[in-house]
Coordinates of C-alpha atoms in Angstrom, one line a residue:
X21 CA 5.1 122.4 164.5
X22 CA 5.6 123.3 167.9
X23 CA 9.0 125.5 167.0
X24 CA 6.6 127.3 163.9
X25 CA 3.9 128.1 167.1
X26 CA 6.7 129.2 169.4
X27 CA 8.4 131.6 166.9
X28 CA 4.9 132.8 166.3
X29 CA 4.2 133.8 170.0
X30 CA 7.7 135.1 170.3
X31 CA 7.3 137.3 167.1
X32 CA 3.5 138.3 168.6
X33 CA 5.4 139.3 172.0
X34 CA 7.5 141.4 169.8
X35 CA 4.8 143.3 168.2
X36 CA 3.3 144.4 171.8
X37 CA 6.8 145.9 172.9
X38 CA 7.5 148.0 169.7
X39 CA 3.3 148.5 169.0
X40 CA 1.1 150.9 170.8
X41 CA 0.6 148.0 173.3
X42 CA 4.0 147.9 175.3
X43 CA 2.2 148.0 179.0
X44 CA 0.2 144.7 177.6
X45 CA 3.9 143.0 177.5
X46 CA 4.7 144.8 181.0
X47 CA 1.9 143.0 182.5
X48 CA 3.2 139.8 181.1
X49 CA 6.4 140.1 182.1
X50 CA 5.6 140.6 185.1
X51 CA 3.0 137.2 185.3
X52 CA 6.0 136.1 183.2
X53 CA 7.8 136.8 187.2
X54 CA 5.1 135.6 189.3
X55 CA 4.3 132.5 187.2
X56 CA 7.7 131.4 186.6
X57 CA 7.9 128.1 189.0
X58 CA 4.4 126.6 187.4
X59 CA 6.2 124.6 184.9
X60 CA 8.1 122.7 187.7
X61 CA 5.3 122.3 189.5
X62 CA 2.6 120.2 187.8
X63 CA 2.0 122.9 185.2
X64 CA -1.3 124.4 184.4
X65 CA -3.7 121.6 182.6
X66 CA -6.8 122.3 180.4
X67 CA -9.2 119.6 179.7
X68 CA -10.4 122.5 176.8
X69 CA -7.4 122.8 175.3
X70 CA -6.5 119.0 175.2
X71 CA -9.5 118.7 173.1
X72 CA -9.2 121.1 170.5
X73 CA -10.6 119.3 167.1
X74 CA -7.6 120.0 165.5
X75 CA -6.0 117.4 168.0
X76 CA -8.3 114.8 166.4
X77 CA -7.1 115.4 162.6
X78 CA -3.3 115.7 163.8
X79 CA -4.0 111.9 165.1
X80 CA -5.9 111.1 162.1
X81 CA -3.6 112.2 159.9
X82 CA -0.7 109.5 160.5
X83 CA -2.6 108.1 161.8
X84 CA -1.5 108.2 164.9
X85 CA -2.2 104.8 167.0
X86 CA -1.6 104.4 171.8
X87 CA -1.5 100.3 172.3
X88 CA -1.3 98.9 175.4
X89 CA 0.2 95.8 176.5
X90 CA -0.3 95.6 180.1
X91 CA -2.3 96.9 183.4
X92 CA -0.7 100.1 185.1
X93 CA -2.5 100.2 188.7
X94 CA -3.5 103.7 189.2
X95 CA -2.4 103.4 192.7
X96 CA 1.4 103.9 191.5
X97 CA 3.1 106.8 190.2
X98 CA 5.2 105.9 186.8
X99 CA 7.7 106.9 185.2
X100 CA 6.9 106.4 181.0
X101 CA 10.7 106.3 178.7
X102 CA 9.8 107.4 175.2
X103 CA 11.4 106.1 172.1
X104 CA 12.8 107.1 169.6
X105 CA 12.7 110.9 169.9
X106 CA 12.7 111.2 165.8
X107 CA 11.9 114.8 164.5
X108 CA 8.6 115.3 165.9
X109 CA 7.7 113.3 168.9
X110 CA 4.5 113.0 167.3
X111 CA 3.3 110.3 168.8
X112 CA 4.1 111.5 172.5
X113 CA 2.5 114.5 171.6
X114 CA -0.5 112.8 170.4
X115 CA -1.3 110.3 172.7
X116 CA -0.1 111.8 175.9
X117 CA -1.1 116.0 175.2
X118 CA -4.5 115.7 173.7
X119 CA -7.4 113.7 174.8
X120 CA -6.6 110.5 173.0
X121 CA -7.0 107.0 174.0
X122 CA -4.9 107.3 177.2
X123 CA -7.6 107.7 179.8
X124 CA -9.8 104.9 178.4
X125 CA -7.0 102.4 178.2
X126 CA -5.5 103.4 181.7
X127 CA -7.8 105.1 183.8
X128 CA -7.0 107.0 187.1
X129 CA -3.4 108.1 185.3
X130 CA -2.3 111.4 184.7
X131 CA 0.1 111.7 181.9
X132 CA 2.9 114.8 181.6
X133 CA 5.1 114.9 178.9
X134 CA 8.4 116.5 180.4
X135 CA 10.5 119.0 177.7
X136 CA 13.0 120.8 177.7
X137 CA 12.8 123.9 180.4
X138 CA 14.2 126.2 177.2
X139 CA 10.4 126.0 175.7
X140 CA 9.2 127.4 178.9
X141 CA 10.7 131.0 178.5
X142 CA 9.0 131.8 175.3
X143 CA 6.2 134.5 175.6
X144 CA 2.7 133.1 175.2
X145 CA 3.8 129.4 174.1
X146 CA 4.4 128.5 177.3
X147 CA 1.0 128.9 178.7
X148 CA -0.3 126.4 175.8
X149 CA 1.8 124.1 176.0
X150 CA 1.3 123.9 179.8
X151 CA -2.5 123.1 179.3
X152 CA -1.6 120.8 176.7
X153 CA -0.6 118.8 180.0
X154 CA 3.5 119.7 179.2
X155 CA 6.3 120.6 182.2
X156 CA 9.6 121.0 182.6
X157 CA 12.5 118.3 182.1
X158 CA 14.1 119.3 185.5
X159 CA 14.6 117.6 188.3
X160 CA 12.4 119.5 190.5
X161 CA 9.7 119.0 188.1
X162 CA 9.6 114.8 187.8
X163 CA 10.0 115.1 191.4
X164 CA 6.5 117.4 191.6
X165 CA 4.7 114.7 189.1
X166 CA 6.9 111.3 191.0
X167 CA 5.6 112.8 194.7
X168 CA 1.9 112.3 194.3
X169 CA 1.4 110.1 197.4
X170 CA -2.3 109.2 196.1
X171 CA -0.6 107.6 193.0
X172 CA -1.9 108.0 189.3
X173 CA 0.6 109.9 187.8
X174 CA 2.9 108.9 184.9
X175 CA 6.0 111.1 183.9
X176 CA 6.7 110.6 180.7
X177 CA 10.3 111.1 179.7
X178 CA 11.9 111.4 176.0
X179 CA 15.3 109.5 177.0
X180 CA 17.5 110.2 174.1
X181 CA 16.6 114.1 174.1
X182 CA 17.4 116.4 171.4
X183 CA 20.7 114.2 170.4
X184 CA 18.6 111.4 169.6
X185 CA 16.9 113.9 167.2
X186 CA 20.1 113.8 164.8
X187 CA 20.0 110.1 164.4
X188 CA 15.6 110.0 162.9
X189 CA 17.0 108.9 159.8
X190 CA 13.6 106.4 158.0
X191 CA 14.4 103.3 159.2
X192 CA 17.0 104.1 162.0
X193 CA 17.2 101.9 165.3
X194 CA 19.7 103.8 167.2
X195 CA 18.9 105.2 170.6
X196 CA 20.6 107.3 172.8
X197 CA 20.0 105.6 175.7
X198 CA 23.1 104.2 177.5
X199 CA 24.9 106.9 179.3
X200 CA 21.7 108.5 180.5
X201 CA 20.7 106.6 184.2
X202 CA 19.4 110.3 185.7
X203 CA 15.4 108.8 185.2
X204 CA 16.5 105.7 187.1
X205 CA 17.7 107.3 189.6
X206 CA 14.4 109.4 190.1
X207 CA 12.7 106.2 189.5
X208 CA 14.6 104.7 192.2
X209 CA 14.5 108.2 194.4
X210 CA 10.6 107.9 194.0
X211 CA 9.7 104.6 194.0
X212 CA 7.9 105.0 190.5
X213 CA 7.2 102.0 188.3
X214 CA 9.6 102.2 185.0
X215 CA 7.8 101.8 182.0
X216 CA 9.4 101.4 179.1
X217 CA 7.4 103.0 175.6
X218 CA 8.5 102.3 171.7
X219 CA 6.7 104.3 169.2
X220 CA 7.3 102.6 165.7
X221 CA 7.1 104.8 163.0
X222 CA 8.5 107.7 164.6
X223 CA 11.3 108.2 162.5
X224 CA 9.4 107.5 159.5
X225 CA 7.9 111.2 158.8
X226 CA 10.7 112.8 157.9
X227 CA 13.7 112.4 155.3
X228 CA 16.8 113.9 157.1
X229 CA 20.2 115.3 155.4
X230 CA 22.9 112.5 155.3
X231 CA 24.2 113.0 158.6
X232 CA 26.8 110.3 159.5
X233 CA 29.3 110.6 162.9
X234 CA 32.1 112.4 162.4
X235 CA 31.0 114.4 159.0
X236 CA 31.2 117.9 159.3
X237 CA 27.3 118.4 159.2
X238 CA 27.2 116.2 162.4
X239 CA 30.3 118.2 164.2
X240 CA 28.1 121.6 163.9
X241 CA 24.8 120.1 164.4
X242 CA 26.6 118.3 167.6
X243 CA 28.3 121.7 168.8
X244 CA 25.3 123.7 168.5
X245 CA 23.1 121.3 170.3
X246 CA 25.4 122.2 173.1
X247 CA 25.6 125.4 172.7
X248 CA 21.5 126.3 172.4
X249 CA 20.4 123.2 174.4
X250 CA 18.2 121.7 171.4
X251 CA 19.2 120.1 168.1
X252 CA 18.7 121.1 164.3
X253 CA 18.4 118.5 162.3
X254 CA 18.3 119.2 158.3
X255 CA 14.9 117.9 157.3
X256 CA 12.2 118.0 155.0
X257 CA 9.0 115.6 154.1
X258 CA 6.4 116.5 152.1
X259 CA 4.0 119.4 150.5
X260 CA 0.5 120.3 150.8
X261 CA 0.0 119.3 146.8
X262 CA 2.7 117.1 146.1
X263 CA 5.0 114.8 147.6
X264 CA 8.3 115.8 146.8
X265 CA 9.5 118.4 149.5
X266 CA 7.7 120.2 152.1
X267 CA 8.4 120.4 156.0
X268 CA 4.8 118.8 156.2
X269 CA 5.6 115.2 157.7
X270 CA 4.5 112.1 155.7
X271 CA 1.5 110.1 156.5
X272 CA 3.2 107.2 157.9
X273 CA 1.2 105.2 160.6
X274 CA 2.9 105.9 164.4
X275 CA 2.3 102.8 166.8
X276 CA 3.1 103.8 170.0
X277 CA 3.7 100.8 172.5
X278 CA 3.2 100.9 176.1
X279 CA 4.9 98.3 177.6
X280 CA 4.4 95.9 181.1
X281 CA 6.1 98.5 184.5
X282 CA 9.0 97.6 186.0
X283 CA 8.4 97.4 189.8
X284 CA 10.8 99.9 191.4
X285 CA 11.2 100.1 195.4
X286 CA 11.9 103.2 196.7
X287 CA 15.5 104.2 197.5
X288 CA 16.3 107.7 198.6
X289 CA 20.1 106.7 198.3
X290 CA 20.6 105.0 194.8
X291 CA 24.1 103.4 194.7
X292 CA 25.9 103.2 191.6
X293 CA 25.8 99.5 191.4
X294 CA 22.3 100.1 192.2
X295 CA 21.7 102.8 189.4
X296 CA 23.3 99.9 187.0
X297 CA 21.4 97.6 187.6
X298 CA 17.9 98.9 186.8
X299 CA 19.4 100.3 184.0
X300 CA 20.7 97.1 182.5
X301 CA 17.0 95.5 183.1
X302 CA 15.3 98.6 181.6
X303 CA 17.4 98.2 178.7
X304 CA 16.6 94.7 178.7
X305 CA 12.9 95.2 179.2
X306 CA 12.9 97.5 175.9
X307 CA 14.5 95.5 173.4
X308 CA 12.1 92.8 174.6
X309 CA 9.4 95.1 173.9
X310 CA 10.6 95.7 170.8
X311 CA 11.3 92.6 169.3
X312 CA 7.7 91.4 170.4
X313 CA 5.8 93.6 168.4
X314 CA 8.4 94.8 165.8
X315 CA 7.1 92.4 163.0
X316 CA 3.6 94.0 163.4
X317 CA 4.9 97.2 161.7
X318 CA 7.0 96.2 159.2
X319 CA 10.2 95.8 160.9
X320 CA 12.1 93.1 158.9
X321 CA 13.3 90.2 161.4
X322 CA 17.2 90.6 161.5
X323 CA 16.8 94.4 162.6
X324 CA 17.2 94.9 166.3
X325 CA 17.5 97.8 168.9
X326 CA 21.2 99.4 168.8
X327 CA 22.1 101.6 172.1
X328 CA 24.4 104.3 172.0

């Protein structure tokens, strides 16, 4: 959805240069200049736009579900690790860029869902998805939201990225998740709280081409990711009149979890050993969370969590 609205305001953008409205697309280049540093710096949030009515039928439509599972003390800052990524991160979308459920089940937080800083150079697109309460995936930019001395933010983080995106197979347990430590050590460079977040159904919208390791689909998919910076997985759902093919996603309900923070202390100076360590626990924190709650959406008993 979000690519269909990009391509839209890039193709819009187009029209002004070769159109009779060309200095319209100066002037926004050059607020394009001046404006450039907002996403890395807490973005540009509208209540308005969170609230859109259509935000309420995309959550309806899944339907779309934010459970929470413990107290986050607004007095911290957090640091929120979605999973899985799946196709559409529809259910970080949901719950933490629309007025949802979030700021009645954890008051005093701010949530910003970091993506990818690529999204940020498209013409128009940008500026919504800033209000929708979006910034960049830098560095500079979970250190703007993690520096709030007052507390109440929450970063929220998609760990497994785009790559994860090429394993949202239905049914699929596999998360990227083991090589990337860079969030722990902003957790640990902050002092935020880790919070680790499983949203069940999220692969569950989409039917993806077979796509196994090492097949030839997966060696271009894999080169291009690293090429453009974002993945392009093969998919396709449903249509708006039957249910055979479309690129509309399939009602399947998303549950996303919110689970109990890991209390981080602040360390300027991570060590390696140090870096480990918190990641070992997170990961140990998360497949508890999972395994808790995984028989309340249909996830047989003998399935488990497998990092990559």
């Amino acid at each position: 959805f979000l690519s269909l609205v990009a391509e839209f305001c890039c193709g819009f953008f187009v029209l002004l240069i070769l159109g009779n409205f060309w200095f319209l697309a100066v002037l926004y280049l050059l607020w394009l200049y001046l404006d450039w540093e907002t996403p890395c710096a807490g973005g540009r949030r509208s209540q308005w736009v969170r609230s859109w009515t259509v935000w309420k039928y995309f959550r309806e439509y899944f339907p779309i579900h934010l459970i929470k599972t413990s107290e986050l003390n607004p007095n911290h800052n957090y640091l929120l690790g979605f999973h899985p990524h799946g196709v559409l991160v529809a259910g970080a979308f949901g719950n933490f860029c629309t007025e949802s459920h979030f700021k009645n089940l954890f008051p005093g937080l701010t949530p910003y869902l970091h993506i990818m800083p690529i999204w940020f150079g498209c013409p128009f697109f940008r500026e919504y998805i800033m209000c929708a309460g979006m910034v960049s995936a830098s560095k500079e930019s979970v250190s703007h939201v993690l520096n709030n001395e007052g507390g109440g933010h929450a970063s929220v983080i998609v760990i497994g990225g785009a790559e994860e995106s090429l394993n949202a197979h239905p049914g699929s347990l596999t998360l990227n998740i083991l090589k990337r430590k860079g969030f722990i050590k902003m957790a640990l460079k902050h002092g935020a709280h880790l919070v680790p977040v499983f949203s069940f159904g999220e692969n569950e919208l989409f039917k993806q081409v077979a796509n196994p390791k090492g097949s030839w689909l997966r060696n271009v998919q894999e080169k291009l990711q690293k090429i453009m910076g974002f993945a392009l997985p093969l998919f396709h759902a449903r249509g708006v009149f039957q249910y055979s093919f479309g690129l509309i996603p399939y009602r399947q309900p998303i549950h996303t979890v919110v689970g109990s923070p890991i209390p981080v202390k602040k360390n300027l100076n991570p060590t390696t050993e140090e870096i480990d360590q918190l990641h070992a626990l997170y990961l140990q924190k998360l497949k508890k969370l999972f395994e808790e709650h995984k028989s309340n959406y249909g996830i047989p008993a003998h399935k488990s969590l497998i990092f990559e």
